[in-house]
Amino acid sequence: MADEIILLDFLPSIFGMRVRVALAEKGLMYEYREQDLWNKSPLLLEMNPVHKKIPVLIHNGKPICESTIIVQYIDEVWKDKSPLLPADPYERAQARFWADYIDKKLYDLGKKITLTKGEEQDTRKREFLDFLKLLEGELGDKPFFGGENFGFVDVSLVAFSSRFYAYESFGNFSIEAECPKLIAWTKRCMERESVSSSLLDPQKVHDFVAGMRRRYGVE
Amino acid sequence: MAEEVKLFGMWASLYSRRIEIALIMKGVQFEFIEEDLQNKCPLLLQCNSIHKKVPVLHNGMPIAESIIILEYIDETWPDNPILPRDPYDRAMARFWARFIDEKLIWVSWDAYSSKEEDQGKAIEEACKQLKALENELKEKEFFGGDTVGYLDIAAIMVASWFGVMQEVMKVELLTEENFPILRQWVEKFVDCPIVKECLPHKEKMVEFTRVLLKDFLASR
């Protein structure tokens, strides 16, 4: 019996992009359903009653929520192709640790750059860059966070690169100037079809963030 | 000879107790290192340089964050599995464990600590989230099924912290009237021999929490 896979998602969402990348890495066919986050569909509310958020993966009628949990699920079900988590338990724990840390910090750090001005924004930019430098340290000289192979931490982080242009534009700074290794890593990731086909074009992300700034009265 | 497994923890940290329960369930010998959280030892700071928190499990290399450590333990010592085998059930267990740590505890803290005028609404929200967790038990004895599993261990917060906070803050969330099934789970969970051995003494926890929150309590 063929698998039925539906993804409830929102194009500019970093968290949604993670799932798109994972599905593409595994070569999976699925139905993409764009959601209106300001007028949530009955299906979304039924499939994620606790958080009412995207992304939600619906696999043969059963919903899975939370992007890093969805990515792990995809990796476990379709385990024979492009494994994302390493085999060794210690390496797996480290991968989960970094994905969790990225989740706890990076989204808010980036968002705050786009929603603040002046001195406050300068502080946010500094915090953001310091965090990226920490990630650069973790990457070291490896081609990917997963080592030789594109892996779980790479999937967790790469979607943020679709927002870099927006952060730089609204924050008036250059990420590449301070974190060249990380930018080199994003370019390496973008050479992968799974990534380039899943991430939203940075200009479109920029326009979406501009819209959010107007909505929050920052402009 | 393999290096001994070490657990950096703290007696009043339920996150640390989660790890003790899992290690004992797996029959893993370990050395417990009690940390003074006001004066953390250099080894702990080195092992968890990012968050500088307990628990940290050290098994040749350090692993931090209790939920992540639980999965590591299950994968390293596969006998007596604590996570379900089916990928969908594993995803659900991970979802609810994360829910406890990232949502339930915080909305419950709001309910315990809100000013009188906001408290009604905060309690309503906390109860809504508690009900969502209770519904996950369904007909099972434990979240893990017939035996204690990963999600039961994660839910030690419900079994212990809620009772402590009720005494300290004089607000009851987990009432018999509203949560008979969850309270029944608490009774069965705390009655398990390994859990009983690992749960911190309630009165000690209440006293510890009163001291921790003394400035907050004084300002009310």
Tab-separated table of C-alpha atoms in Angstrom:
chain	number	residue	atom	x	y	z
A	1	MET	CA	0.000	0.000	0.000
A	2	ALA	CA	1.431	3.392	-0.970
A	3	ASP	CA	2.121	5.856	1.813
A	4	GLU	CA	-0.074	8.925	1.972
A	5	ILE	CA	1.961	11.915	3.146
A	6	ILE	CA	0.462	15.369	3.600
A	7	LEU	CA	2.409	18.364	4.883
A	8	LEU	CA	0.536	21.289	6.471
A	9	ASP	CA	2.987	24.134	6.133
A	10	PHE	CA	3.607	27.825	5.421
A	11	LEU	CA	6.118	28.725	2.723
A	12	PRO	CA	8.302	31.235	4.651
A	13	SER	CA	8.402	29.025	7.786
A	14	ILE	CA	11.889	27.915	8.802
A	15	PHE	CA	10.385	24.990	10.683
A	16	GLY	CA	8.371	23.924	7.651
A	17	MET	CA	11.472	24.126	5.458
A	18	ARG	CA	13.246	21.639	7.718
A	19	VAL	CA	10.558	19.063	7.045
A	20	ARG	CA	10.590	19.805	3.298
A	21	VAL	CA	14.360	19.239	3.246
A	22	ALA	CA	14.038	15.943	5.141
A	23	LEU	CA	11.273	14.679	2.835
A	24	ALA	CA	13.355	15.638	-0.202
A	25	GLU	CA	16.467	13.934	1.220
A	26	LYS	CA	14.462	10.735	1.441
A	27	GLY	CA	13.026	11.193	-2.065
A	28	LEU	CA	9.437	11.120	-0.778
A	29	MET	CA	6.328	12.213	-2.686
A	30	TYR	CA	3.859	14.193	-0.642
A	31	GLU	CA	0.975	16.625	-0.871
A	32	TYR	CA	1.875	20.129	0.240
A	33	ARG	CA	-0.962	22.189	1.726
A	34	GLU	CA	-0.249	25.862	2.368
A	35	GLN	CA	-1.907	27.128	5.544
A	36	ASP	CA	-3.277	30.573	6.369
A	37	LEU	CA	-1.833	31.218	9.819
A	38	TRP	CA	-4.213	34.109	10.480
A	39	ASN	CA	-7.262	32.010	9.678
A	40	LYS	CA	-6.336	28.481	10.707
A	41	SER	CA	-8.046	25.629	8.904
A	42	PRO	CA	-10.185	23.070	10.739
A	43	LEU	CA	-7.729	20.408	9.568
A	44	LEU	CA	-4.749	22.167	11.177
A	45	LEU	CA	-6.660	22.687	14.428
A	46	GLU	CA	-7.712	19.035	14.422
A	47	MET	CA	-4.216	17.712	13.633
A	48	ASN	CA	-2.381	19.967	16.118
A	49	PRO	CA	-4.892	20.850	18.831
A	50	VAL	CA	-2.185	21.447	21.453
A	51	HIS	CA	-0.061	24.062	19.674
A	52	LYS	CA	-2.191	24.873	16.589
A	53	LYS	CA	1.013	25.384	14.597
A	54	ILE	CA	2.642	24.260	11.405
A	55	PRO	CA	4.417	22.179	10.283
A	56	VAL	CA	2.285	19.081	10.725
A	57	LEU	CA	3.099	15.902	8.841
A	58	ILE	CA	0.110	13.633	8.302
A	59	HIS	CA	1.309	10.102	7.481
A	60	ASN	CA	-1.454	7.697	6.524
A	61	GLY	CA	-3.923	9.829	8.461
A	62	LYS	CA	-1.825	10.144	11.647
A	63	PRO	CA	-0.403	13.577	12.570
A	64	ILE	CA	3.123	14.286	13.801
A	65	CYS	CA	3.922	17.784	15.108
A	66	GLU	CA	7.065	19.794	15.987
A	67	SER	CA	9.645	20.045	13.220
A	68	THR	CA	12.589	18.279	14.905
A	69	ILE	CA	10.282	15.462	16.011
A	70	ILE	CA	8.888	15.185	12.457
A	71	VAL	CA	12.422	15.046	10.998
A	72	GLN	CA	13.395	12.259	13.429
A	73	TYR	CA	10.202	10.384	12.545
A	74	ILE	CA	10.951	10.670	8.819
A	75	ASP	CA	14.489	9.456	9.478
A	76	GLU	CA	13.262	6.426	11.445
A	77	VAL	CA	10.467	5.363	9.091
A	78	TRP	CA	12.473	5.774	5.875
A	79	LYS	CA	15.716	4.628	7.385
A	80	ASP	CA	17.250	2.976	4.348
A	81	LYS	CA	17.921	6.171	2.425
A	82	SER	CA	20.110	9.169	3.381
A	83	PRO	CA	20.231	8.638	7.161
A	84	LEU	CA	20.140	12.004	8.910
A	85	LEU	CA	21.010	10.958	12.465
A	86	PRO	CA	24.320	9.127	13.003
A	87	ALA	CA	24.368	5.505	14.160
A	88	ASP	CA	26.424	6.013	17.321
A	89	PRO	CA	24.338	6.883	20.449
A	90	TYR	CA	26.801	9.552	21.635
A	91	GLU	CA	26.884	11.228	18.194
A	92	ARG	CA	23.076	11.070	18.104
A	93	ALA	CA	22.859	12.741	21.516
A	94	GLN	CA	25.204	15.498	20.338
A	95	ALA	CA	23.150	16.039	17.175
A	96	ARG	CA	19.942	16.257	19.226
A	97	PHE	CA	21.623	18.632	21.676
A	98	TRP	CA	22.665	21.087	18.951
A	99	ALA	CA	19.306	20.896	17.144
A	100	ASP	CA	17.570	21.572	20.491
A	101	TYR	CA	19.896	24.500	21.246
A	102	ILE	CA	19.317	25.994	17.793
A	103	ASP	CA	15.572	25.653	18.415
A	104	LYS	CA	15.744	27.388	21.774
A	105	LYS	CA	17.835	30.332	20.627
A	106	LEU	CA	18.186	31.128	16.963
A	107	TYR	CA	14.628	31.863	15.881
A	108	ASP	CA	14.069	34.418	18.625
A	109	LEU	CA	17.506	35.995	18.160
A	110	GLY	CA	16.848	36.503	14.448
A	111	LYS	CA	13.284	37.670	14.927
A	112	LYS	CA	14.386	40.286	17.441
A	113	ILE	CA	16.776	41.811	14.906
A	114	THR	CA	13.906	42.362	12.508
A	115	LEU	CA	11.563	43.815	15.122
A	116	THR	CA	13.873	46.287	16.862
A	117	LYS	CA	15.779	49.452	16.061
A	118	GLY	CA	18.759	51.499	17.224
A	119	GLU	CA	20.707	50.398	20.283
A	120	GLU	CA	18.415	47.507	21.070
A	121	GLN	CA	18.899	46.170	17.576
A	122	ASP	CA	22.679	46.488	17.924
A	123	THR	CA	22.530	44.291	21.026
A	124	ARG	CA	20.375	41.720	19.225
A	125	LYS	CA	22.757	41.659	16.260
A	126	ARG	CA	25.670	41.010	18.583
A	127	GLU	CA	23.873	38.139	20.342
A	128	PHE	CA	22.879	36.641	17.002
A	129	LEU	CA	26.416	36.794	15.603
A	130	ASP	CA	27.890	35.362	18.813
A	131	PHE	CA	25.511	32.428	18.509
A	132	LEU	CA	26.469	31.871	14.866
A	133	LYS	CA	30.143	31.958	15.876
A	134	LEU	CA	29.441	29.255	18.452
A	135	LEU	CA	27.884	27.160	15.699
A	136	GLU	CA	30.912	27.823	13.488
A	137	GLY	CA	33.073	26.432	16.288
A	138	GLU	CA	30.957	23.301	16.384
A	139	LEU	CA	31.214	22.931	12.591
A	140	GLY	CA	35.007	23.247	12.713
A	141	ASP	CA	36.668	22.006	9.535
A	142	LYS	CA	33.972	19.498	8.684
A	143	PRO	CA	32.009	19.984	5.457
A	144	PHE	CA	28.739	19.499	7.367
A	145	PHE	CA	27.684	19.417	11.013
A	146	GLY	CA	27.025	15.725	10.360
A	147	GLY	CA	30.688	15.242	9.324
A	148	GLU	CA	31.249	14.067	5.772
A	149	ASN	CA	27.495	13.694	5.328
A	150	PHE	CA	24.631	16.161	5.478
A	151	GLY	CA	22.769	15.334	8.692
A	152	PHE	CA	20.241	16.227	11.364
A	153	VAL	CA	21.904	19.413	12.615
A	154	ASP	CA	22.426	20.600	9.033
A	155	VAL	CA	18.695	20.069	8.363
A	156	SER	CA	17.815	21.917	11.599
A	157	LEU	CA	19.978	24.924	10.785
A	158	VAL	CA	20.029	25.381	7.006
A	159	ALA	CA	16.503	26.779	6.729
A	160	PHE	CA	17.606	29.822	8.759
A	161	SER	CA	19.888	30.779	5.891
A	162	SER	CA	16.783	31.698	3.870
A	163	ARG	CA	16.297	34.532	6.418
A	164	PHE	CA	19.881	35.800	6.417
A	165	TYR	CA	19.234	38.328	3.655
A	166	ALA	CA	16.244	39.681	5.612
A	167	TYR	CA	18.264	39.906	8.867
A	168	GLU	CA	21.148	41.653	7.084
A	169	SER	CA	18.847	44.031	5.270
A	170	PHE	CA	16.760	45.106	8.264
A	171	GLY	CA	19.752	44.976	10.607
A	172	ASN	CA	22.134	46.678	8.214
A	173	PHE	CA	25.022	44.277	8.755
A	174	SER	CA	26.868	41.463	7.017
A	175	ILE	CA	26.765	37.940	8.404
A	176	GLU	CA	29.481	36.776	5.998
A	177	ALA	CA	31.912	39.401	7.308
A	178	GLU	CA	31.826	37.831	10.781
A	179	CYS	CA	30.927	34.216	9.987
A	180	PRO	CA	32.490	33.317	6.627
A	181	LYS	CA	32.738	29.600	7.447
A	182	LEU	CA	29.033	29.397	8.181
A	183	ILE	CA	28.146	31.161	4.928
A	184	ALA	CA	30.443	28.761	3.069
A	185	TRP	CA	28.539	25.933	4.752
A	186	THR	CA	25.168	27.377	3.641
A	187	LYS	CA	26.452	27.528	0.032
A	188	ARG	CA	27.587	23.921	0.293
A	189	CYS	CA	24.141	22.927	1.534
A	190	MET	CA	22.420	24.854	-1.260
A	191	GLU	CA	24.284	22.671	-3.788
A	192	ARG	CA	22.033	19.862	-2.623
A	193	GLU	CA	18.802	19.590	-4.591
A	194	SER	CA	16.882	18.775	-1.396
A	195	VAL	CA	17.892	22.115	0.112
A	196	SER	CA	17.682	24.397	-2.937
A	197	SER	CA	14.236	23.059	-3.824
A	198	SER	CA	12.914	23.381	-0.250
A	199	LEU	CA	14.096	26.774	0.926
A	200	LEU	CA	12.062	29.820	-0.030
A	201	ASP	CA	13.894	32.408	-2.130
A	202	PRO	CA	15.559	34.942	0.225
A	203	GLN	CA	13.903	37.900	-1.527
A	204	LYS	CA	10.460	36.393	-0.915
A	205	VAL	CA	11.398	35.754	2.728
A	206	HIS	CA	12.578	39.375	2.946
A	207	ASP	CA	9.235	40.592	1.617
A	208	PHE	CA	7.377	38.393	4.107
A	209	VAL	CA	9.459	39.775	7.015
A	210	ALA	CA	8.810	43.315	5.719
A	211	GLY	CA	5.118	42.535	5.928
A	212	MET	CA	5.497	41.273	9.497
A	213	ARG	CA	7.377	44.457	10.461
A	214	ARG	CA	4.492	46.549	9.132
A	215	ARG	CA	2.025	44.334	10.985
A	216	TYR	CA	3.939	44.812	14.271
A	217	GLY	CA	4.294	48.536	13.605
A	218	VAL	CA	8.085	48.517	13.404
A	219	GLU	CA	8.271	50.310	10.056
B	1	MET	CA	38.616	-1.070	31.882
B	2	ALA	CA	35.774	1.225	30.886
B	3	GLU	CA	35.506	4.529	32.694
B	4	GLU	CA	32.699	4.566	35.257
B	5	VAL	CA	29.434	6.249	34.352
B	6	LYS	CA	29.002	9.485	36.286
B	7	LEU	CA	25.884	11.549	36.812
B	8	PHE	CA	26.259	15.171	37.808
B	9	GLY	CA	23.004	16.014	39.523
B	10	MET	CA	21.325	17.718	42.416
B	11	TRP	CA	18.964	16.175	44.947
B	12	ALA	CA	16.138	18.687	44.375
B	13	SER	CA	16.371	18.685	40.575
B	14	LEU	CA	13.640	16.528	39.078
B	15	TYR	CA	15.534	16.670	35.776
B	16	SER	CA	18.408	14.951	37.548
B	17	ARG	CA	16.033	12.412	39.185
B	18	ARG	CA	14.753	11.448	35.716
B	19	ILE	CA	18.235	10.204	34.860
B	20	GLU	CA	18.665	8.312	38.128
B	21	ILE	CA	15.403	6.441	37.482
B	22	ALA	CA	16.434	5.505	33.935
B	23	LEU	CA	19.906	4.322	34.938
B	24	ILE	CA	18.560	2.189	37.791
B	25	MET	CA	15.840	0.721	35.527
B	26	LYS	CA	18.590	-0.292	33.108
B	27	GLY	CA	20.757	-1.746	35.858
B	28	VAL	CA	23.627	0.652	35.064
B	29	GLN	CA	26.165	1.225	37.836
B	30	PHE	CA	26.980	4.901	38.202
B	31	GLU	CA	28.595	7.407	40.490
B	32	PHE	CA	26.328	10.261	41.555
B	33	ILE	CA	28.062	13.590	41.994
B	34	GLU	CA	25.951	16.051	43.976
B	35	GLU	CA	26.421	19.565	42.649
B	36	ASP	CA	26.169	22.751	44.654
B	37	LEU	CA	24.310	24.897	42.134
B	38	GLN	CA	25.663	28.080	43.764
B	39	ASN	CA	29.204	26.839	43.341
B	40	LYS	CA	29.422	24.497	40.361
B	41	CYS	CA	32.505	22.361	40.078
B	42	PRO	CA	34.923	23.005	37.173
B	43	LEU	CA	34.324	19.519	35.786
B	44	LEU	CA	30.579	20.178	35.436
B	45	LEU	CA	31.235	23.532	33.753
B	46	GLN	CA	33.598	21.816	31.351
B	47	CYS	CA	31.136	19.010	30.621
B	48	ASN	CA	28.230	21.357	30.012
B	49	SER	CA	29.939	24.546	28.909
B	50	ILE	CA	26.849	25.667	26.958
B	51	HIS	CA	24.108	25.560	29.599
B	52	LYS	CA	26.197	24.990	32.754
B	53	LYS	CA	23.341	22.947	34.237
B	54	VAL	CA	22.594	19.584	35.766
B	55	PRO	CA	21.997	16.833	34.903
B	56	VAL	CA	25.007	15.834	32.883
B	57	LEU	CA	25.732	12.182	32.215
B	58	HIS	CA	29.357	11.339	31.678
B	59	ASN	CA	30.094	8.012	29.970
B	60	GLY	CA	33.541	8.688	28.551
B	61	MET	CA	32.071	11.864	27.059
B	62	PRO	CA	29.459	14.249	28.493
B	63	ILE	CA	25.798	14.369	27.489
B	64	ALA	CA	23.511	17.199	28.622
B	65	GLU	CA	19.741	17.932	28.657
B	66	SER	CA	17.656	15.353	30.511
B	67	ILE	CA	15.304	14.384	27.655
B	68	ILE	CA	18.290	13.867	25.347
B	69	ILE	CA	20.141	11.888	28.033
B	70	LEU	CA	17.123	9.568	28.413
B	71	GLU	CA	17.276	8.670	24.701
B	72	TYR	CA	21.036	8.172	24.928
B	73	ILE	CA	20.585	5.792	27.871
B	74	ASP	CA	17.909	3.834	25.990
B	75	GLU	CA	20.151	3.505	22.906
B	76	THR	CA	23.336	2.654	24.833
B	77	TRP	CA	21.773	0.072	27.166
B	78	PRO	CA	18.981	-1.424	25.038
B	79	ASP	CA	17.664	-3.996	27.588
B	80	ASN	CA	14.409	-2.945	29.328
B	81	PRO	CA	13.581	-0.362	26.642
B	82	ILE	CA	11.987	2.857	27.883
B	83	LEU	CA	11.056	4.339	24.512
B	84	PRO	CA	8.442	2.634	22.331
B	85	ARG	CA	9.741	0.680	19.340
B	86	ASP	CA	7.203	1.946	16.804
B	87	PRO	CA	8.336	5.244	15.151
B	88	TYR	CA	4.899	6.855	15.500
B	89	ASP	CA	4.664	5.999	19.198
B	90	ARG	CA	8.201	7.311	19.672
B	91	ALA	CA	7.252	10.586	17.973
B	92	MET	CA	4.239	10.891	20.300
B	93	ALA	CA	6.363	10.182	23.387
B	94	ARG	CA	8.913	12.807	22.312
B	95	PHE	CA	6.118	15.303	21.593
B	96	TRP	CA	4.554	14.952	25.050
B	97	ALA	CA	7.892	15.009	26.868
B	98	ARG	CA	8.740	18.250	25.122
B	99	PHE	CA	5.235	19.541	25.881
B	100	ILE	CA	5.813	18.948	29.604
B	101	ASP	CA	9.122	20.814	29.647
B	102	GLU	CA	8.313	23.637	27.225
B	103	LYS	CA	4.631	24.305	27.826
B	104	LEU	CA	3.039	22.556	30.807
B	105	ILE	CA	5.538	23.624	33.460
B	106	TRP	CA	5.407	27.260	32.329
B	107	VAL	CA	1.620	27.595	32.142
B	108	SER	CA	1.414	25.868	35.526
B	109	TRP	CA	3.977	28.263	37.003
B	110	ASP	CA	1.809	31.119	35.677
B	111	ALA	CA	-1.196	29.582	37.411
B	112	TYR	CA	0.684	29.210	40.718
B	113	SER	CA	2.308	32.620	40.640
B	114	SER	CA	-0.250	34.948	39.033
B	115	LYS	CA	-1.734	37.862	40.896
B	116	GLU	CA	-5.266	37.272	42.171
B	117	GLU	CA	-6.956	39.171	39.357
B	118	ASP	CA	-5.189	37.095	36.660
B	119	GLN	CA	-5.171	33.786	38.464
B	120	GLY	CA	-8.568	32.464	37.316
B	121	LYS	CA	-7.606	32.665	33.666
B	122	ALA	CA	-4.119	31.249	34.304
B	123	ILE	CA	-5.544	28.278	36.220
B	124	GLU	CA	-8.014	27.627	33.404
B	125	GLU	CA	-5.174	27.553	30.861
B	126	ALA	CA	-3.007	25.262	33.017
B	127	CYS	CA	-5.915	22.851	33.538
B	128	LYS	CA	-6.554	22.792	29.787
B	129	GLN	CA	-2.954	21.719	29.183
B	130	LEU	CA	-3.025	19.194	32.037
B	131	LYS	CA	-6.175	17.691	30.544
B	132	ALA	CA	-4.408	17.306	27.176
B	133	LEU	CA	-1.666	15.305	28.935
B	134	GLU	CA	-4.185	13.257	30.925
B	135	ASN	CA	-5.976	12.345	27.692
B	136	GLU	CA	-2.748	10.849	26.423
B	137	LEU	CA	-2.942	8.195	29.130
B	138	LYS	CA	-6.127	6.837	27.530
B	139	GLU	CA	-6.807	3.350	28.955
B	140	LYS	CA	-3.199	2.667	29.879
B	141	GLU	CA	-1.793	2.200	33.343
B	142	PHE	CA	1.306	4.204	32.479
B	143	PHE	CA	2.173	6.468	29.551
B	144	GLY	CA	4.570	3.700	28.532
B	145	GLY	CA	1.789	1.074	28.576
B	146	ASP	CA	2.004	-1.684	31.208
B	147	THR	CA	5.285	-0.434	32.603
B	148	VAL	CA	6.985	2.880	33.317
B	149	GLY	CA	8.590	4.334	30.196
B	150	TYR	CA	10.291	7.465	28.862
B	151	LEU	CA	7.196	9.654	29.078
B	152	ASP	CA	6.365	8.528	32.626
B	153	ILE	CA	9.922	9.384	33.636
B	154	ALA	CA	9.601	12.786	31.931
B	155	ALA	CA	6.281	13.315	33.720
B	156	ILE	CA	7.976	13.074	37.143
B	157	MET	CA	7.320	16.819	37.105
B	158	VAL	CA	3.591	16.113	37.379
B	159	ALA	CA	4.112	13.444	40.044
B	160	SER	CA	6.338	15.555	42.272
B	161	TRP	CA	6.542	19.250	41.400
B	162	PHE	CA	2.795	19.878	41.355
B	163	GLY	CA	2.371	18.496	44.872
B	164	VAL	CA	5.258	20.610	46.144
B	165	MET	CA	3.969	23.782	44.483
B	166	GLN	CA	0.504	23.185	45.898
B	167	GLU	CA	1.959	23.329	49.421
B	168	VAL	CA	4.213	26.293	48.778
B	169	MET	CA	1.821	28.438	46.728
B	170	LYS	CA	-1.474	27.213	48.272
B	171	VAL	CA	-3.024	26.616	44.832
B	172	GLU	CA	-4.218	23.187	43.745
B	173	LEU	CA	-4.230	22.343	40.057
B	174	LEU	CA	-4.291	18.564	40.050
B	175	THR	CA	-7.658	18.120	41.790
B	176	GLU	CA	-9.394	14.755	42.197
B	177	GLU	CA	-12.519	16.265	40.706
B	178	ASN	CA	-10.873	17.398	37.480
B	179	PHE	CA	-8.062	14.886	37.036
B	180	PRO	CA	-8.985	11.498	38.515
B	181	ILE	CA	-7.053	9.574	35.848
B	182	LEU	CA	-3.880	11.632	36.139
B	183	ARG	CA	-3.968	11.400	39.939
B	184	GLN	CA	-4.343	7.642	39.666
B	185	TRP	CA	-1.257	7.604	37.425
B	186	VAL	CA	0.640	9.680	40.023
B	187	GLU	CA	-0.218	7.138	42.732
B	188	LYS	CA	0.897	4.164	40.633
B	189	PHE	CA	4.033	5.952	39.425
B	190	VAL	CA	5.288	7.026	42.865
B	191	ASP	CA	4.524	3.545	44.181
B	192	CYS	CA	6.942	1.849	41.770
B	193	PRO	CA	9.957	0.686	43.809
B	194	ILE	CA	12.593	2.398	41.642
B	195	VAL	CA	10.640	5.675	41.502
B	196	LYS	CA	10.016	5.565	45.266
B	197	GLU	CA	13.757	5.205	45.772
B	198	CYS	CA	14.527	8.141	43.487
B	199	LEU	CA	11.857	10.660	44.416
B	200	PRO	CA	13.124	13.483	46.601
B	201	HIS	CA	11.539	13.666	50.041
B	202	LYS	CA	8.452	15.862	49.723
B	203	GLU	CA	8.862	17.918	52.892
B	204	LYS	CA	12.503	18.595	52.051
B	205	MET	CA	11.433	19.715	48.571
B	206	VAL	CA	8.731	21.985	49.995
B	207	GLU	CA	11.242	23.604	52.342
B	208	PHE	CA	13.844	23.938	49.584
B	209	THR	CA	11.258	25.503	47.239
B	210	ARG	CA	10.109	27.953	49.933
B	211	VAL	CA	13.702	29.129	50.337
B	212	LEU	CA	14.214	29.339	46.574
B	213	LEU	CA	11.082	31.432	46.165
B	214	LYS	CA	11.446	33.463	49.362
B	215	ASP	CA	11.873	36.802	47.633
B	216	PHE	CA	8.944	36.123	45.338
B	217	LEU	CA	6.743	34.974	48.227
B	218	ALA	CA	7.734	37.985	50.336
B	219	SER	CA	6.696	40.386	47.585
B	220	ARG	CA	3.127	39.035	47.446
